[in-house]
Amino acid sequence: MVTNRKLTDLKNIGTKIAGHLKKAGIFSEEELRFHGPVEAHKMIKNMHPKMCLPVCYYLYSFEGALNDKHWNEIGDEQKLKLKKAIGK
């Protein structure tokens, strides 16, 4: 079921991460779903190329948010797929 909650209503998304998403042009669950976790991570990374983006706080958080899971509940196989998708 797709809903359109605000970012901070999603699991794993606090005010700091929501702020980064908003600066990248993502303002809602629907927009995060449209871009997906990999693209959202890349959008933020492109805005801050020198900033270290821990995958657990961004990439995995986005994946978990879209699946209503804590980022640590994402399986190892899915984490590996996500990391490969961003070139790690």
mmCIF file of N, CA and C in Angstrom:
data_model
loop_
_atom_site.group_PDB
_atom_site.id
_atom_site.type_symbol
_atom_site.label_atom_id
_atom_site.label_comp_id
_atom_site.label_asym_id
_atom_site.label_seq_id
_atom_site.Cartn_x
_atom_site.Cartn_y
_atom_site.Cartn_z
ATOM 1 N N MET A 1 0.844 -1.185 0.000
ATOM 2 C CA MET A 1 0.000 0.000 0.000
ATOM 3 C C MET A 1 0.886 1.245 0.000
ATOM 4 N N VAL A 2 0.653 2.105 -0.946
ATOM 5 C CA VAL A 2 1.418 3.343 -1.035
ATOM 6 C C VAL A 2 0.644 4.439 -0.325
ATOM 7 N N THR A 3 1.330 5.099 0.562
ATOM 8 C CA THR A 3 0.747 6.268 1.213
ATOM 9 C C THR A 3 1.640 7.446 0.895
ATOM 10 N N ASN A 4 1.240 8.598 1.329
ATOM 11 C CA ASN A 4 2.054 9.772 1.058
ATOM 12 C C ASN A 4 2.351 10.517 2.352
ATOM 13 N N ARG A 5 2.988 9.801 3.259
ATOM 14 C CA ARG A 5 3.357 10.402 4.539
ATOM 15 C C ARG A 5 4.496 11.389 4.344
ATOM 16 N N LYS A 6 4.601 12.308 5.291
ATOM 17 C CA LYS A 6 5.757 13.199 5.228
ATOM 18 C C LYS A 6 6.992 12.402 5.627
ATOM 19 N N LEU A 7 8.127 12.887 5.221
ATOM 20 C CA LEU A 7 9.374 12.139 5.381
ATOM 21 C C LEU A 7 9.646 11.731 6.819
ATOM 22 N N THR A 8 9.456 12.643 7.751
ATOM 23 C CA THR A 8 9.785 12.331 9.145
ATOM 24 C C THR A 8 8.794 11.363 9.790
ATOM 25 N N ASP A 9 7.715 11.025 9.099
ATOM 26 C CA ASP A 9 6.794 9.999 9.595
ATOM 27 C C ASP A 9 7.245 8.599 9.190
ATOM 28 N N LEU A 10 8.249 8.517 8.331
ATOM 29 C CA LEU A 10 8.760 7.228 7.869
ATOM 30 C C LEU A 10 9.813 6.707 8.835
ATOM 31 N N LYS A 11 9.909 5.385 8.944
ATOM 32 C CA LYS A 11 10.967 4.792 9.770
ATOM 33 C C LYS A 11 12.317 5.223 9.224
ATOM 34 N N ASN A 12 13.265 5.430 10.096
ATOM 35 C CA ASN A 12 14.664 5.729 9.785
ATOM 36 C C ASN A 12 14.923 7.158 9.311
ATOM 37 N N ILE A 13 13.887 7.956 9.110
ATOM 38 C CA ILE A 13 14.077 9.295 8.559
ATOM 39 C C ILE A 13 13.834 10.329 9.652
ATOM 40 N N GLY A 14 14.934 10.873 10.159
ATOM 41 C CA GLY A 14 14.844 11.943 11.137
ATOM 42 C C GLY A 14 14.934 13.294 10.448
ATOM 43 N N THR A 15 15.006 14.335 11.237
ATOM 44 C CA THR A 15 14.997 15.679 10.658
ATOM 45 C C THR A 15 16.231 15.966 9.803
ATOM 46 N N LYS A 16 17.385 15.456 10.201
ATOM 47 C CA LYS A 16 18.608 15.717 9.431
ATOM 48 C C LYS A 16 18.539 15.055 8.050
ATOM 49 N N ILE A 17 18.183 13.784 8.021
ATOM 50 C CA ILE A 17 18.099 13.082 6.739
ATOM 51 C C ILE A 17 16.965 13.667 5.901
ATOM 52 N N ALA A 18 15.844 13.998 6.528
ATOM 53 C CA ALA A 18 14.734 14.624 5.799
ATOM 54 C C ALA A 18 15.186 15.943 5.180
ATOM 55 N N GLY A 19 16.000 16.690 5.903
ATOM 56 C CA GLY A 19 16.526 17.948 5.372
ATOM 57 C C GLY A 19 17.372 17.743 4.131
ATOM 58 N N HIS A 20 18.210 16.718 4.147
ATOM 59 C CA HIS A 20 19.027 16.406 2.967
ATOM 60 C C HIS A 20 18.138 15.997 1.792
ATOM 61 N N LEU A 21 17.119 15.197 2.069
ATOM 62 C CA LEU A 21 16.199 14.790 1.005
ATOM 63 C C LEU A 21 15.481 16.004 0.413
ATOM 64 N N LYS A 22 15.024 16.895 1.268
ATOM 65 C CA LYS A 22 14.309 18.082 0.790
ATOM 66 C C LYS A 22 15.213 18.966 -0.058
ATOM 67 N N LYS A 23 16.465 19.118 0.343
ATOM 68 C CA LYS A 23 17.406 19.908 -0.464
ATOM 69 C C LYS A 23 17.635 19.268 -1.827
ATOM 70 N N ALA A 24 17.460 17.950 -1.901
ATOM 71 C CA ALA A 24 17.613 17.234 -3.170
ATOM 72 C C ALA A 24 16.311 17.231 -3.973
ATOM 73 N N GLY A 25 15.244 17.800 -3.408
ATOM 74 C CA GLY A 25 13.976 17.888 -4.125
ATOM 75 C C GLY A 25 12.983 16.788 -3.810
ATOM 76 N N ILE A 26 13.235 16.039 -2.749
ATOM 77 C CA ILE A 26 12.336 14.952 -2.341
ATOM 78 C C ILE A 26 11.647 15.390 -1.051
ATOM 79 N N PHE A 27 10.320 15.559 -1.120
ATOM 80 C CA PHE A 27 9.580 16.130 -0.001
ATOM 81 C C PHE A 27 8.577 15.187 0.652
ATOM 82 N N SER A 28 8.375 14.015 0.074
ATOM 83 C CA SER A 28 7.336 13.128 0.603
ATOM 84 C C SER A 28 7.701 11.670 0.352
ATOM 85 N N GLU A 29 6.942 10.800 0.996
ATOM 86 C CA GLU A 29 7.111 9.364 0.778
ATOM 87 C C GLU A 29 6.908 9.024 -0.697
ATOM 88 N N GLU A 30 5.900 9.615 -1.303
ATOM 89 C CA GLU A 30 5.608 9.345 -2.714
ATOM 90 C C GLU A 30 6.810 9.702 -3.603
ATOM 91 N N GLU A 31 7.436 10.833 -3.336
ATOM 92 C CA GLU A 31 8.602 11.242 -4.127
ATOM 93 C C GLU A 31 9.804 10.346 -3.850
ATOM 94 N N LEU A 32 9.983 9.936 -2.602
ATOM 95 C CA LEU A 32 11.070 9.014 -2.278
ATOM 96 C C LEU A 32 10.840 7.679 -2.980
ATOM 97 N N ARG A 33 9.614 7.225 -2.998
ATOM 98 C CA ARG A 33 9.259 5.985 -3.684
ATOM 99 C C ARG A 33 9.526 6.105 -5.189
ATOM 100 N N PHE A 34 9.194 7.253 -5.767
ATOM 101 C CA PHE A 34 9.408 7.483 -7.197
ATOM 102 C C PHE A 34 10.894 7.372 -7.544
ATOM 103 N N HIS A 35 11.740 8.012 -6.747
ATOM 104 C CA HIS A 35 13.183 8.007 -7.017
ATOM 105 C C HIS A 35 13.839 6.708 -6.576
ATOM 106 N N GLY A 36 13.355 6.139 -5.485
ATOM 107 C CA GLY A 36 13.943 4.925 -4.944
ATOM 108 C C GLY A 36 15.162 5.228 -4.092
ATOM 109 N N PRO A 37 15.591 4.262 -3.281
ATOM 110 C CA PRO A 37 16.692 4.500 -2.349
ATOM 111 C C PRO A 37 18.019 4.800 -3.033
ATOM 112 N N VAL A 38 18.304 4.130 -4.128
ATOM 113 C CA VAL A 38 19.592 4.320 -4.807
ATOM 114 C C VAL A 38 19.674 5.716 -5.413
ATOM 115 N N GLU A 39 18.649 6.108 -6.147
ATOM 116 C CA GLU A 39 18.652 7.433 -6.780
ATOM 117 C C GLU A 39 18.655 8.543 -5.733
ATOM 118 N N ALA A 40 17.885 8.369 -4.656
ATOM 119 C CA ALA A 40 17.863 9.373 -3.587
ATOM 120 C C ALA A 40 19.258 9.527 -2.980
ATOM 121 N N HIS A 41 19.930 8.420 -2.749
ATOM 122 C CA HIS A 41 21.298 8.454 -2.212
ATOM 123 C C HIS A 41 22.217 9.197 -3.177
ATOM 124 N N LYS A 42 22.118 8.882 -4.460
ATOM 125 C CA LYS A 42 22.967 9.530 -5.466
ATOM 126 C C LYS A 42 22.676 11.025 -5.562
ATOM 127 N N MET A 43 21.415 11.409 -5.454
ATOM 128 C CA MET A 43 21.051 12.825 -5.522
ATOM 129 C C MET A 43 21.700 13.605 -4.382
ATOM 130 N N ILE A 44 21.662 13.043 -3.187
ATOM 131 C CA ILE A 44 22.279 13.711 -2.038
ATOM 132 C C ILE A 44 23.791 13.724 -2.197
ATOM 133 N N LYS A 45 24.367 12.618 -2.621
ATOM 134 C CA LYS A 45 25.820 12.536 -2.806
ATOM 135 C C LYS A 45 26.284 13.551 -3.847
ATOM 136 N N ASN A 46 25.528 13.727 -4.920
ATOM 137 C CA ASN A 46 25.896 14.697 -5.953
ATOM 138 C C ASN A 46 25.862 16.128 -5.431
ATOM 139 N N MET A 47 24.990 16.397 -4.485
ATOM 140 C CA MET A 47 24.918 17.735 -3.892
ATOM 141 C C MET A 47 26.064 17.984 -2.918
ATOM 142 N N HIS A 48 26.577 16.917 -2.332
ATOM 143 C CA HIS A 48 27.638 17.010 -1.323
ATOM 144 C C HIS A 48 28.738 16.002 -1.661
ATOM 145 N N PRO A 49 29.466 16.218 -2.752
ATOM 146 C CA PRO A 49 30.426 15.200 -3.211
ATOM 147 C C PRO A 49 31.540 14.873 -2.214
ATOM 148 N N LYS A 50 31.889 15.796 -1.347
ATOM 149 C CA LYS A 50 32.978 15.545 -0.395
ATOM 150 C C LYS A 50 32.472 14.962 0.923
ATOM 151 N N MET A 51 31.163 14.971 1.099
ATOM 152 C CA MET A 51 30.590 14.468 2.347
ATOM 153 C C MET A 51 30.536 12.944 2.322
ATOM 154 N N CYS A 52 30.925 12.341 3.431
ATOM 155 C CA CYS A 52 30.821 10.887 3.567
ATOM 156 C C CYS A 52 29.382 10.564 3.967
ATOM 157 N N LEU A 53 28.713 9.787 3.130
ATOM 158 C CA LEU A 53 27.340 9.380 3.430
ATOM 159 C C LEU A 53 27.346 7.931 3.892
ATOM 160 N N PRO A 54 27.264 7.685 5.190
ATOM 161 C CA PRO A 54 27.228 6.301 5.657
ATOM 162 C C PRO A 54 26.027 5.573 5.046
ATOM 163 N N VAL A 55 26.276 4.426 4.427
ATOM 164 C CA VAL A 55 25.185 3.728 3.746
ATOM 165 C C VAL A 55 24.057 3.345 4.695
ATOM 166 N N CYS A 56 24.386 3.063 5.953
ATOM 167 C CA CYS A 56 23.325 2.668 6.884
ATOM 168 C C CYS A 56 22.393 3.836 7.189
ATOM 169 N N TYR A 57 22.911 5.051 7.206
ATOM 170 C CA TYR A 57 22.078 6.203 7.540
ATOM 171 C C TYR A 57 21.361 6.782 6.335
ATOM 172 N N TYR A 58 21.764 6.439 5.161
ATOM 173 C CA TYR A 58 21.117 6.990 3.972
ATOM 174 C C TYR A 58 20.532 5.875 3.113
ATOM 175 N N LEU A 59 21.347 5.156 2.421
ATOM 176 C CA LEU A 59 20.876 4.134 1.493
ATOM 177 C C LEU A 59 19.971 3.101 2.174
ATOM 178 N N TYR A 60 20.441 2.508 3.248
ATOM 179 C CA TYR A 60 19.646 1.497 3.946
ATOM 180 C C TYR A 60 18.425 2.125 4.629
ATOM 181 N N SER A 61 18.593 3.330 5.127
ATOM 182 C CA SER A 61 17.463 4.019 5.757
ATOM 183 C C SER A 61 16.343 4.257 4.761
ATOM 184 N N PHE A 62 16.708 4.647 3.541
ATOM 185 C CA PHE A 62 15.688 4.884 2.519
ATOM 186 C C PHE A 62 14.988 3.579 2.156
ATOM 187 N N GLU A 63 15.759 2.518 1.994
ATOM 188 C CA GLU A 63 15.176 1.205 1.685
ATOM 189 C C GLU A 63 14.233 0.767 2.802
ATOM 190 N N GLY A 64 14.680 0.903 4.030
ATOM 191 C CA GLY A 64 13.842 0.530 5.163
ATOM 192 C C GLY A 64 12.595 1.394 5.272
ATOM 193 N N ALA A 65 12.752 2.682 5.040
ATOM 194 C CA ALA A 65 11.611 3.598 5.120
ATOM 195 C C ALA A 65 10.516 3.199 4.142
ATOM 196 N N LEU A 66 10.914 2.794 2.956
ATOM 197 C CA LEU A 66 9.939 2.430 1.927
ATOM 198 C C LEU A 66 9.316 1.058 2.161
ATOM 199 N N ASN A 67 9.919 0.283 3.057
ATOM 200 C CA ASN A 67 9.397 -1.048 3.380
ATOM 201 C C ASN A 67 8.935 -1.154 4.828
ATOM 202 N N ASP A 68 8.854 -0.010 5.502
ATOM 203 C CA ASP A 68 8.411 0.063 6.893
ATOM 204 C C ASP A 68 9.216 -0.859 7.802
ATOM 205 N N LYS A 69 10.549 -0.813 7.620
ATOM 206 C CA LYS A 69 11.473 -1.618 8.425
ATOM 207 C C LYS A 69 12.589 -0.727 8.960
ATOM 208 N N HIS A 70 13.125 -1.113 10.103
ATOM 209 C CA HIS A 70 14.352 -0.477 10.570
ATOM 210 C C HIS A 70 15.450 -0.875 9.592
ATOM 211 N N TRP A 71 16.394 0.017 9.327
ATOM 212 C CA TRP A 71 17.420 -0.277 8.321
ATOM 213 C C TRP A 71 18.205 -1.538 8.653
ATOM 214 N N ASN A 72 18.327 -1.856 9.933
ATOM 215 C CA ASN A 72 19.102 -3.024 10.336
ATOM 216 C C ASN A 72 18.366 -4.341 10.053
ATOM 217 N N GLU A 73 17.079 -4.272 9.731
ATOM 218 C CA GLU A 73 16.289 -5.463 9.417
ATOM 219 C C GLU A 73 16.376 -5.847 7.939
ATOM 220 N N ILE A 74 17.043 -5.028 7.151
ATOM 221 C CA ILE A 74 17.201 -5.329 5.725
ATOM 222 C C ILE A 74 18.199 -6.476 5.605
ATOM 223 N N GLY A 75 17.866 -7.461 4.826
ATOM 224 C CA GLY A 75 18.728 -8.630 4.681
ATOM 225 C C GLY A 75 20.065 -8.313 4.031
ATOM 226 N N ASP A 76 21.057 -9.141 4.324
ATOM 227 C CA ASP A 76 22.406 -8.936 3.789
ATOM 228 C C ASP A 76 22.433 -8.941 2.264
ATOM 229 N N GLU A 77 21.639 -9.807 1.657
ATOM 230 C CA GLU A 77 21.608 -9.880 0.196
ATOM 231 C C GLU A 77 21.097 -8.565 -0.407
ATOM 232 N N GLN A 78 20.051 -8.004 0.189
ATOM 233 C CA GLN A 78 19.511 -6.732 -0.301
ATOM 234 C C GLN A 78 20.501 -5.600 -0.061
ATOM 235 N N LYS A 79 21.164 -5.608 1.086
ATOM 236 C CA LYS A 79 22.172 -4.583 1.364
ATOM 237 C C LYS A 79 23.282 -4.632 0.323
ATOM 238 N N LEU A 80 23.706 -5.827 -0.035
ATOM 239 C CA LEU A 80 24.752 -5.984 -1.045
ATOM 240 C C LEU A 80 24.288 -5.445 -2.397
ATOM 241 N N LYS A 81 23.054 -5.742 -2.782
ATOM 242 C CA LYS A 81 22.505 -5.226 -4.044
ATOM 243 C C LYS A 81 22.489 -3.703 -4.048
ATOM 244 N N LEU A 82 22.075 -3.123 -2.940
ATOM 245 C CA LEU A 82 22.014 -1.666 -2.836
ATOM 246 C C LEU A 82 23.407 -1.054 -2.942
ATOM 247 N N LYS A 83 24.368 -1.642 -2.231
ATOM 248 C CA LYS A 83 25.738 -1.124 -2.285
ATOM 249 C C LYS A 83 26.312 -1.219 -3.693
ATOM 250 N N LYS A 84 26.059 -2.326 -4.369
ATOM 251 C CA LYS A 84 26.541 -2.475 -5.747
ATOM 252 C C LYS A 84 25.920 -1.423 -6.654
ATOM 253 N N ALA A 85 24.661 -1.101 -6.410
ATOM 254 C CA ALA A 85 23.953 -0.127 -7.241
ATOM 255 C C ALA A 85 24.538 1.280 -7.122
ATOM 256 N N ILE A 86 25.204 1.564 -6.005
ATOM 257 C CA ILE A 86 25.851 2.876 -5.866
ATOM 258 C C ILE A 86 27.353 2.799 -6.104
ATOM 259 N N GLY A 87 27.820 1.632 -6.520
ATOM 260 C CA GLY A 87 29.235 1.481 -6.858
ATOM 261 C C GLY A 87 30.154 1.238 -5.687
ATOM 262 N N LYS A 88 29.655 0.642 -4.634
ATOM 263 C CA LYS A 88 30.491 0.343 -3.456
ATOM 264 C C LYS A 88 30.796 -1.130 -3.400
#
